Amino acid sequence: MAKRRPGTSDVDSYTIRGTNKIVKAGDCVVMRPSESNTAPYVARVEKIEADNRSNMKVHVRWYYRPEEAVGGRRQFHGAKELFLSDHHDMQSAHTIEGKCIVHSFKNYTKLENVGSEDYYCRFEYKPSTGAFLPDRVAVYCKCEMPYNPDDLMIQCDECKDWCVSYIPDFVAFMYHPACVDLTVEEAKQLDHFICSEHGSDEDLKKAQENSLTNGKAETKRQRNITLLLAAESNHFPDYFDLYHEEKARIEDAQLIVIHEQQVKKFLYTTLKLNSPILKYSWMTVVVLCEDIEEMFSLCFA
């Protein structure tokens, strides 16, 4: 926290000029820019102080827009996206034009209606080095890009069935319509969508045609969710208990050894990270799961 300047005193709040809106430390505000053709600045108020003449100053921590950061605005940056910087400053309280809300990325995506005062932040940014925190985020679609909440994306029903239903907050595979040869209009009409990971091109085409006519799309195979359950550390012991119960059914004892080693390798690779599966592209995880699931089917057929 900034030290108090001589001749000043901390105050609890400030009422925005011409309004009845009260600003306190911790609130996010929009501030008048130096140039009229520039978008308002956004900052988080750290402290409010007044001098002996009752002049009010605010200590702020600036939010940066993507175009103001190293690398500029990219395809996955949303229109309301901000980066919380480590750039601290002091400004006249009279430059505050209004209050706003900077949501977490997760909470922003749950908003039913986004107002002019709503923003979101998923990265912290250091202007002095150009570094972002975190330096990795989940990627989606064949193009393997982070999620932009402004863009329409469609979910694969199969992926959703074997991910979301069993692991809370696990985001199913999502695709940009253009990346799966659909227009936005066609995507909006789909009742069901199946990605190419769960069916051949012919199956995919038929499923999409059926979906557009409100038919129930059928897939060529059902996914086994055991591996995903095993990918959560709290399910790890139960997963290997299953091996011991099923060993009597395995004719070739060597198969279970190979299978168990492969699964352990997969779990070690993912669980050793703080946010395990999110560190990988979804396509990579699918390939790993499919390889191990194939061995699973051989062992427990």
mmCIF file of C-alpha atoms in Angstrom:
data_model
loop_
_atom_site.group_PDB
_atom_site.id
_atom_site.type_symbol
_atom_site.label_atom_id
_atom_site.label_comp_id
_atom_site.label_asym_id
_atom_site.label_seq_id
_atom_site.Cartn_x
_atom_site.Cartn_y
_atom_site.Cartn_z
ATOM 1 C CA MET A 1 0.000 0.000 0.000
ATOM 2 C CA ALA A 2 1.245 3.514 -0.838
ATOM 3 C CA LYS A 3 2.634 5.572 2.043
ATOM 4 C CA ARG A 4 0.691 8.605 3.147
ATOM 5 C CA ARG A 5 2.098 11.858 1.805
ATOM 6 C CA PRO A 6 2.888 14.695 4.250
ATOM 7 C CA GLY A 7 -0.061 17.041 4.663
ATOM 8 C CA THR A 8 -2.620 14.468 3.553
ATOM 9 C CA SER A 9 -5.054 12.143 5.264
ATOM 10 C CA ASP A 10 -6.754 8.958 4.141
ATOM 11 C CA VAL A 11 -10.486 9.108 3.493
ATOM 12 C CA ASP A 12 -12.952 6.249 3.266
ATOM 13 C CA SER A 13 -14.828 7.303 0.157
ATOM 14 C CA TYR A 14 -15.354 9.807 -2.620
ATOM 15 C CA THR A 15 -18.630 10.801 -4.267
ATOM 16 C CA ILE A 16 -18.271 11.127 -8.027
ATOM 17 C CA ARG A 17 -18.930 14.700 -9.086
ATOM 18 C CA GLY A 18 -22.471 15.264 -10.339
ATOM 19 C CA THR A 19 -23.691 11.870 -9.141
ATOM 20 C CA ASN A 20 -24.591 10.036 -5.961
ATOM 21 C CA LYS A 21 -22.178 7.192 -6.709
ATOM 22 C CA ILE A 22 -19.700 6.499 -3.945
ATOM 23 C CA VAL A 23 -16.218 5.157 -4.648
ATOM 24 C CA LYS A 24 -14.224 3.251 -2.045
ATOM 25 C CA ALA A 25 -10.881 1.473 -2.026
ATOM 26 C CA GLY A 26 -11.185 -1.747 -4.017
ATOM 27 C CA ASP A 27 -13.746 -0.348 -6.461
ATOM 28 C CA CYS A 28 -13.075 -0.238 -10.189
ATOM 29 C CA VAL A 29 -13.632 3.044 -12.000
ATOM 30 C CA VAL A 30 -13.518 4.566 -15.462
ATOM 31 C CA MET A 31 -11.416 7.708 -15.696
ATOM 32 C CA ARG A 32 -11.364 10.559 -18.157
ATOM 33 C CA PRO A 33 -8.583 10.110 -20.751
ATOM 34 C CA SER A 34 -6.181 12.866 -21.695
ATOM 35 C CA GLU A 35 -7.456 12.841 -25.290
ATOM 36 C CA SER A 36 -11.117 13.046 -26.232
ATOM 37 C CA ASN A 37 -10.861 10.394 -28.957
ATOM 38 C CA THR A 38 -9.410 7.816 -26.553
ATOM 39 C CA ALA A 39 -11.444 5.181 -24.709
ATOM 40 C CA PRO A 40 -11.859 5.861 -20.969
ATOM 41 C CA TYR A 41 -9.128 4.536 -18.722
ATOM 42 C CA VAL A 42 -10.044 1.761 -16.292
ATOM 43 C CA ALA A 43 -8.402 1.431 -12.899
ATOM 44 C CA ARG A 44 -8.799 -0.175 -9.505
ATOM 45 C CA VAL A 45 -8.792 2.261 -6.601
ATOM 46 C CA GLU A 46 -6.183 1.345 -3.998
ATOM 47 C CA LYS A 47 -6.519 4.331 -1.674
ATOM 48 C CA ILE A 48 -8.229 7.740 -1.445
ATOM 49 C CA GLU A 49 -6.650 10.728 0.257
ATOM 50 C CA ALA A 50 -7.331 14.435 0.799
ATOM 51 C CA ASP A 51 -4.930 17.310 1.436
ATOM 52 C CA ASN A 52 -5.374 20.323 3.702
ATOM 53 C CA ARG A 53 -7.327 22.102 0.959
ATOM 54 C CA SER A 54 -9.725 19.160 0.568
ATOM 55 C CA ASN A 55 -8.290 18.249 -2.818
ATOM 56 C CA MET A 56 -9.011 14.571 -3.363
ATOM 57 C CA LYS A 57 -6.492 12.187 -4.874
ATOM 58 C CA VAL A 58 -6.855 8.506 -5.698
ATOM 59 C CA HIS A 59 -4.085 5.935 -5.770
ATOM 60 C CA VAL A 60 -4.929 3.541 -8.597
ATOM 61 C CA ARG A 61 -3.703 0.389 -10.256
ATOM 62 C CA TRP A 62 -4.250 0.601 -13.991
ATOM 63 C CA TYR A 63 -5.927 -1.916 -16.243
ATOM 64 C CA TYR A 64 -4.488 -2.137 -19.750
ATOM 65 C CA ARG A 65 -6.424 -2.896 -22.907
ATOM 66 C CA PRO A 66 -4.949 -5.575 -25.205
ATOM 67 C CA GLU A 67 -3.901 -3.000 -27.806
ATOM 68 C CA GLU A 68 -1.884 -1.191 -25.125
ATOM 69 C CA ALA A 69 0.166 -4.276 -24.248
ATOM 70 C CA VAL A 70 3.050 -6.050 -25.934
ATOM 71 C CA GLY A 71 1.741 -8.118 -28.842
ATOM 72 C CA GLY A 72 -1.340 -5.936 -29.280
ATOM 73 C CA ARG A 73 -4.908 -7.095 -29.669
ATOM 74 C CA ARG A 74 -5.256 -10.671 -30.875
ATOM 75 C CA GLN A 75 -8.117 -12.758 -32.214
ATOM 76 C CA PHE A 76 -9.032 -14.258 -28.846
ATOM 77 C CA HIS A 77 -9.183 -10.946 -26.976
ATOM 78 C CA GLY A 78 -12.748 -9.907 -26.249
ATOM 79 C CA ALA A 79 -14.008 -6.357 -26.673
ATOM 80 C CA LYS A 80 -14.365 -5.969 -22.884
ATOM 81 C CA GLU A 81 -11.099 -7.688 -21.933
ATOM 82 C CA LEU A 82 -8.614 -5.909 -19.671
ATOM 83 C CA PHE A 83 -5.243 -6.819 -18.152
ATOM 84 C CA LEU A 84 -4.553 -5.929 -14.520
ATOM 85 C CA SER A 85 -1.122 -4.285 -14.539
ATOM 86 C CA ASP A 86 1.431 -3.572 -11.829
ATOM 87 C CA HIS A 87 1.428 0.073 -12.960
ATOM 88 C CA HIS A 88 0.429 2.208 -9.971
ATOM 89 C CA ASP A 89 -0.389 5.896 -10.236
ATOM 90 C CA MET A 90 -2.013 8.821 -8.441
ATOM 91 C CA GLN A 91 -4.731 10.905 -10.088
ATOM 92 C CA SER A 92 -7.167 13.636 -9.182
ATOM 93 C CA ALA A 93 -10.432 12.120 -7.997
ATOM 94 C CA HIS A 94 -12.224 14.550 -10.321
ATOM 95 C CA THR A 95 -11.041 12.502 -13.324
ATOM 96 C CA ILE A 96 -13.303 9.632 -12.241
ATOM 97 C CA GLU A 97 -16.283 9.495 -14.597
ATOM 98 C CA GLY A 98 -18.068 6.472 -13.187
ATOM 99 C CA LYS A 99 -17.853 3.070 -11.579
ATOM 100 C CA CYS A 100 -17.491 -0.215 -13.420
ATOM 101 C CA ILE A 101 -17.172 -3.912 -12.650
ATOM 102 C CA VAL A 102 -14.178 -5.963 -13.730
ATOM 103 C CA HIS A 103 -15.328 -9.565 -13.470
ATOM 104 C CA SER A 104 -13.255 -12.693 -13.371
ATOM 105 C CA PHE A 105 -13.274 -14.404 -16.757
ATOM 106 C CA LYS A 106 -15.404 -17.255 -15.406
ATOM 107 C CA ASN A 107 -18.019 -14.935 -13.922
ATOM 108 C CA TYR A 108 -18.115 -12.775 -17.045
ATOM 109 C CA THR A 109 -18.958 -15.757 -19.247
ATOM 110 C CA LYS A 110 -21.951 -16.479 -16.999
ATOM 111 C CA LEU A 111 -23.499 -13.026 -17.433
ATOM 112 C CA GLU A 112 -26.835 -13.139 -19.221
ATOM 113 C CA ASN A 113 -26.636 -9.465 -20.175
ATOM 114 C CA VAL A 114 -23.376 -7.549 -20.513
ATOM 115 C CA GLY A 115 -23.714 -3.856 -19.728
ATOM 116 C CA SER A 116 -21.465 -0.962 -20.645
ATOM 117 C CA GLU A 117 -20.010 -1.071 -17.131
ATOM 118 C CA ASP A 118 -19.012 -4.753 -17.372
ATOM 119 C CA TYR A 119 -15.432 -5.788 -18.164
ATOM 120 C CA TYR A 120 -13.401 -8.902 -17.448
ATOM 121 C CA CYS A 121 -9.812 -9.810 -16.661
ATOM 122 C CA ARG A 122 -8.014 -13.157 -16.994
ATOM 123 C CA PHE A 123 -4.398 -11.956 -17.183
ATOM 124 C CA GLU A 124 -2.099 -9.832 -15.080
ATOM 125 C CA TYR A 125 0.395 -7.808 -17.089
ATOM 126 C CA LYS A 126 3.807 -6.308 -16.347
ATOM 127 C CA PRO A 127 4.412 -3.367 -18.732
ATOM 128 C CA SER A 128 8.097 -3.181 -17.801
ATOM 129 C CA THR A 129 8.812 -6.692 -19.081
ATOM 130 C CA GLY A 130 5.810 -7.454 -21.297
ATOM 131 C CA ALA A 131 5.141 -10.590 -19.231
ATOM 132 C CA PHE A 132 1.673 -12.047 -18.631
ATOM 133 C CA LEU A 133 0.433 -14.122 -15.712
ATOM 134 C CA PRO A 134 -0.626 -16.830 -16.213
ATOM 135 C CA ASP A 135 1.549 -17.459 -19.227
ATOM 136 C CA ARG A 136 -0.679 -20.345 -20.389
ATOM 137 C CA VAL A 137 -4.426 -20.747 -20.682
ATOM 138 C CA ALA A 138 -6.780 -23.384 -22.012
ATOM 139 C CA VAL A 139 -7.159 -23.479 -25.776
ATOM 140 C CA TYR A 140 -10.101 -24.699 -27.813
ATOM 141 C CA CYS A 141 -11.136 -25.721 -31.291
ATOM 142 C CA LYS A 142 -8.933 -27.064 -34.079
ATOM 143 C CA CYS A 143 -7.218 -23.682 -34.258
ATOM 144 C CA GLU A 144 -6.149 -24.095 -30.606
ATOM 145 C CA MET A 145 -6.963 -20.538 -29.579
ATOM 146 C CA PRO A 146 -8.032 -19.295 -26.130
ATOM 147 C CA TYR A 147 -11.732 -18.655 -25.688
ATOM 148 C CA ASN A 148 -13.156 -15.318 -26.833
ATOM 149 C CA PRO A 149 -16.581 -14.849 -25.202
ATOM 150 C CA ASP A 150 -17.625 -12.549 -28.058
ATOM 151 C CA ASP A 151 -17.373 -15.340 -30.629
ATOM 152 C CA LEU A 152 -20.002 -18.014 -31.184
ATOM 153 C CA MET A 153 -18.712 -21.510 -30.493
ATOM 154 C CA ILE A 154 -20.453 -24.882 -30.626
ATOM 155 C CA GLN A 155 -19.970 -27.820 -28.281
ATOM 156 C CA CYS A 156 -19.522 -31.425 -29.265
ATOM 157 C CA ASP A 157 -22.304 -33.435 -27.604
ATOM 158 C CA GLU A 158 -20.042 -36.452 -27.166
ATOM 159 C CA CYS A 159 -17.274 -34.444 -25.511
ATOM 160 C CA LYS A 160 -19.808 -32.839 -23.199
ATOM 161 C CA ASP A 161 -21.249 -36.216 -22.242
ATOM 162 C CA TRP A 162 -17.907 -37.685 -21.213
ATOM 163 C CA CYS A 163 -16.444 -34.561 -19.624
ATOM 164 C CA VAL A 164 -18.881 -32.117 -18.099
ATOM 165 C CA SER A 165 -21.323 -34.600 -16.583
ATOM 166 C CA TYR A 166 -18.621 -36.237 -14.488
ATOM 167 C CA ILE A 167 -16.082 -33.522 -13.733
ATOM 168 C CA PRO A 168 -17.527 -30.221 -12.423
ATOM 169 C CA ASP A 169 -16.307 -27.049 -14.164
ATOM 170 C CA PHE A 170 -14.594 -29.122 -16.857
ATOM 171 C CA VAL A 171 -15.175 -27.267 -20.141
ATOM 172 C CA ALA A 172 -16.188 -29.464 -23.044
ATOM 173 C CA PHE A 173 -14.575 -29.144 -26.436
ATOM 174 C CA MET A 174 -15.848 -26.137 -28.333
ATOM 175 C CA TYR A 175 -15.372 -25.162 -31.951
ATOM 176 C CA HIS A 176 -15.631 -22.050 -34.088
ATOM 177 C CA PRO A 177 -18.188 -22.681 -36.838
ATOM 178 C CA ALA A 178 -15.705 -21.708 -39.558
ATOM 179 C CA CYS A 179 -13.190 -24.252 -38.241
ATOM 180 C CA VAL A 180 -15.679 -27.096 -38.783
ATOM 181 C CA ASP A 181 -16.917 -25.854 -42.164
ATOM 182 C CA LEU A 182 -20.116 -24.278 -40.884
ATOM 183 C CA THR A 183 -21.475 -20.777 -41.206
ATOM 184 C CA VAL A 184 -22.611 -18.913 -38.109
ATOM 185 C CA GLU A 185 -26.196 -19.208 -39.339
ATOM 186 C CA GLU A 186 -25.884 -22.987 -39.756
ATOM 187 C CA ALA A 187 -24.294 -23.329 -36.326
ATOM 188 C CA LYS A 188 -27.175 -21.454 -34.694
ATOM 189 C CA GLN A 189 -29.645 -23.919 -36.220
ATOM 190 C CA LEU A 190 -27.871 -27.024 -34.907
ATOM 191 C CA ASP A 191 -29.560 -28.944 -32.121
ATOM 192 C CA HIS A 192 -26.676 -31.423 -31.894
ATOM 193 C CA PHE A 193 -23.072 -31.343 -33.024
ATOM 194 C CA ILE A 194 -20.445 -34.102 -33.130
ATOM 195 C CA CYS A 195 -16.789 -33.271 -33.677
ATOM 196 C CA SER A 196 -14.499 -35.250 -35.980
ATOM 197 C CA GLU A 197 -12.804 -36.847 -32.955
ATOM 198 C CA HIS A 198 -15.960 -38.911 -32.392
ATOM 199 C CA GLY A 199 -16.894 -39.862 -35.913
ATOM 200 C CA SER A 200 -15.724 -40.109 -39.498
ATOM 201 C CA ASP A 201 -16.306 -37.234 -41.904
ATOM 202 C CA GLU A 202 -19.302 -39.136 -43.283
ATOM 203 C CA ASP A 203 -20.704 -39.700 -39.787
ATOM 204 C CA LEU A 204 -20.152 -36.058 -38.972
ATOM 205 C CA LYS A 205 -21.936 -34.870 -42.099
ATOM 206 C CA LYS A 206 -24.905 -37.157 -41.463
ATOM 207 C CA ALA A 207 -25.114 -36.100 -37.832
ATOM 208 C CA GLN A 208 -25.139 -32.434 -38.781
ATOM 209 C CA GLU A 209 -27.802 -33.017 -41.424
ATOM 210 C CA ASN A 210 -29.916 -34.904 -38.887
ATOM 211 C CA SER A 211 -29.422 -32.162 -36.335
ATOM 212 C CA LEU A 212 -30.517 -29.448 -38.728
ATOM 213 C CA THR A 213 -33.772 -31.360 -39.191
ATOM 214 C CA ASN A 214 -34.168 -31.777 -35.410
ATOM 215 C CA GLY A 215 -33.170 -35.441 -35.493
ATOM 216 C CA LYS A 216 -31.180 -37.060 -32.734
ATOM 217 C CA ALA A 217 -27.588 -37.500 -33.852
ATOM 218 C CA GLU A 218 -26.030 -40.877 -33.145
ATOM 219 C CA THR A 219 -22.296 -41.415 -32.817
ATOM 220 C CA LYS A 220 -20.224 -44.364 -33.922
ATOM 221 C CA ARG A 221 -18.879 -45.062 -30.425
ATOM 222 C CA GLN A 222 -19.450 -44.159 -26.791
ATOM 223 C CA ARG A 223 -16.612 -42.772 -24.738
ATOM 224 C CA ASN A 224 -15.400 -44.420 -21.551
ATOM 225 C CA ILE A 225 -15.226 -41.818 -18.793
ATOM 226 C CA THR A 226 -13.026 -43.850 -16.464
ATOM 227 C CA LEU A 227 -9.852 -42.117 -17.625
ATOM 228 C CA LEU A 228 -11.231 -38.675 -16.933
ATOM 229 C CA LEU A 229 -12.291 -39.731 -13.467
ATOM 230 C CA ALA A 230 -8.799 -41.037 -12.940
ATOM 231 C CA ALA A 231 -7.340 -37.707 -14.036
ATOM 232 C CA GLU A 232 -8.656 -36.140 -10.839
ATOM 233 C CA SER A 233 -6.384 -36.908 -7.914
ATOM 234 C CA ASN A 234 -9.260 -37.736 -5.550
ATOM 235 C CA HIS A 235 -10.341 -40.542 -7.903
ATOM 236 C CA PHE A 236 -6.829 -41.927 -8.311
ATOM 237 C CA PRO A 237 -6.988 -44.655 -5.588
ATOM 238 C CA ASP A 238 -10.393 -45.924 -6.741
ATOM 239 C CA TYR A 239 -9.150 -46.169 -10.294
ATOM 240 C CA PHE A 240 -6.354 -48.562 -9.422
ATOM 241 C CA ASP A 241 -8.588 -50.516 -7.045
ATOM 242 C CA LEU A 242 -10.487 -51.431 -10.186
ATOM 243 C CA TYR A 243 -7.350 -53.022 -11.614
ATOM 244 C CA HIS A 244 -6.957 -55.323 -8.631
ATOM 245 C CA GLU A 245 -10.606 -56.394 -8.803
ATOM 246 C CA GLU A 246 -10.380 -57.146 -12.513
ATOM 247 C CA LYS A 247 -6.977 -58.868 -12.619
ATOM 248 C CA ALA A 248 -8.616 -62.288 -12.381
ATOM 249 C CA ARG A 249 -10.317 -61.610 -15.700
ATOM 250 C CA ILE A 250 -7.078 -60.841 -17.508
ATOM 251 C CA GLU A 251 -5.610 -63.888 -19.236
ATOM 252 C CA ASP A 252 -2.391 -62.171 -20.184
ATOM 253 C CA ALA A 253 -0.909 -60.744 -16.984
ATOM 254 C CA GLN A 254 1.599 -58.712 -18.970
ATOM 255 C CA LEU A 255 -1.179 -56.633 -20.535
ATOM 256 C CA ILE A 256 -2.286 -55.186 -17.223
ATOM 257 C CA VAL A 257 1.291 -54.225 -16.368
ATOM 258 C CA ILE A 258 1.726 -52.364 -19.640
ATOM 259 C CA HIS A 259 -1.684 -50.763 -19.279
ATOM 260 C CA GLU A 260 -1.095 -49.657 -15.712
ATOM 261 C CA GLN A 261 2.294 -48.168 -16.576
ATOM 262 C CA GLN A 262 0.793 -46.187 -19.442
ATOM 263 C CA VAL A 263 -2.001 -44.820 -17.264
ATOM 264 C CA LYS A 264 0.411 -43.918 -14.479
ATOM 265 C CA LYS A 265 2.562 -42.073 -16.999
ATOM 266 C CA PHE A 266 -0.466 -40.137 -18.230
ATOM 267 C CA LEU A 267 -1.605 -39.268 -14.717
ATOM 268 C CA TYR A 268 1.877 -38.240 -13.645
ATOM 269 C CA THR A 269 2.223 -35.973 -16.652
ATOM 270 C CA THR A 270 -1.060 -34.195 -15.927
ATOM 271 C CA LEU A 271 -1.342 -34.273 -12.138
ATOM 272 C CA LYS A 272 2.137 -32.874 -11.496
ATOM 273 C CA LEU A 273 0.914 -29.497 -12.810
ATOM 274 C CA ASN A 274 -1.164 -27.099 -10.732
ATOM 275 C CA SER A 275 -3.902 -26.930 -13.350
ATOM 276 C CA PRO A 276 -3.304 -30.288 -14.999
ATOM 277 C CA ILE A 277 -5.374 -30.738 -18.123
ATOM 278 C CA LEU A 278 -5.732 -27.013 -18.759
ATOM 279 C CA LYS A 279 -1.994 -26.850 -19.452
ATOM 280 C CA TYR A 280 -2.457 -28.986 -22.560
ATOM 281 C CA SER A 281 -4.340 -28.422 -25.760
ATOM 282 C CA TRP A 282 -7.593 -30.364 -25.744
ATOM 283 C CA MET A 283 -6.568 -32.257 -28.871
ATOM 284 C CA THR A 284 -3.440 -33.532 -27.147
ATOM 285 C CA VAL A 285 -5.475 -34.791 -24.192
ATOM 286 C CA VAL A 286 -7.932 -36.518 -26.524
ATOM 287 C CA VAL A 287 -5.136 -38.389 -28.288
ATOM 288 C CA LEU A 288 -3.618 -39.473 -24.970
ATOM 289 C CA CYS A 289 -6.996 -40.636 -23.667
ATOM 290 C CA GLU A 290 -7.779 -42.536 -26.838
ATOM 291 C CA ASP A 291 -4.433 -44.351 -26.794
ATOM 292 C CA ILE A 292 -4.915 -45.440 -23.192
ATOM 293 C CA GLU A 293 -8.598 -46.216 -23.666
ATOM 294 C CA GLU A 294 -7.729 -48.557 -26.520
ATOM 295 C CA MET A 295 -5.422 -50.460 -24.181
ATOM 296 C CA PHE A 296 -8.161 -50.409 -21.556
ATOM 297 C CA SER A 297 -10.609 -52.030 -23.966
ATOM 298 C CA LEU A 298 -8.076 -54.764 -24.724
ATOM 299 C CA CYS A 299 -7.592 -55.487 -21.054
ATOM 300 C CA PHE A 300 -11.200 -55.368 -19.901
ATOM 301 C CA ALA A 301 -13.086 -56.600 -22.947
#
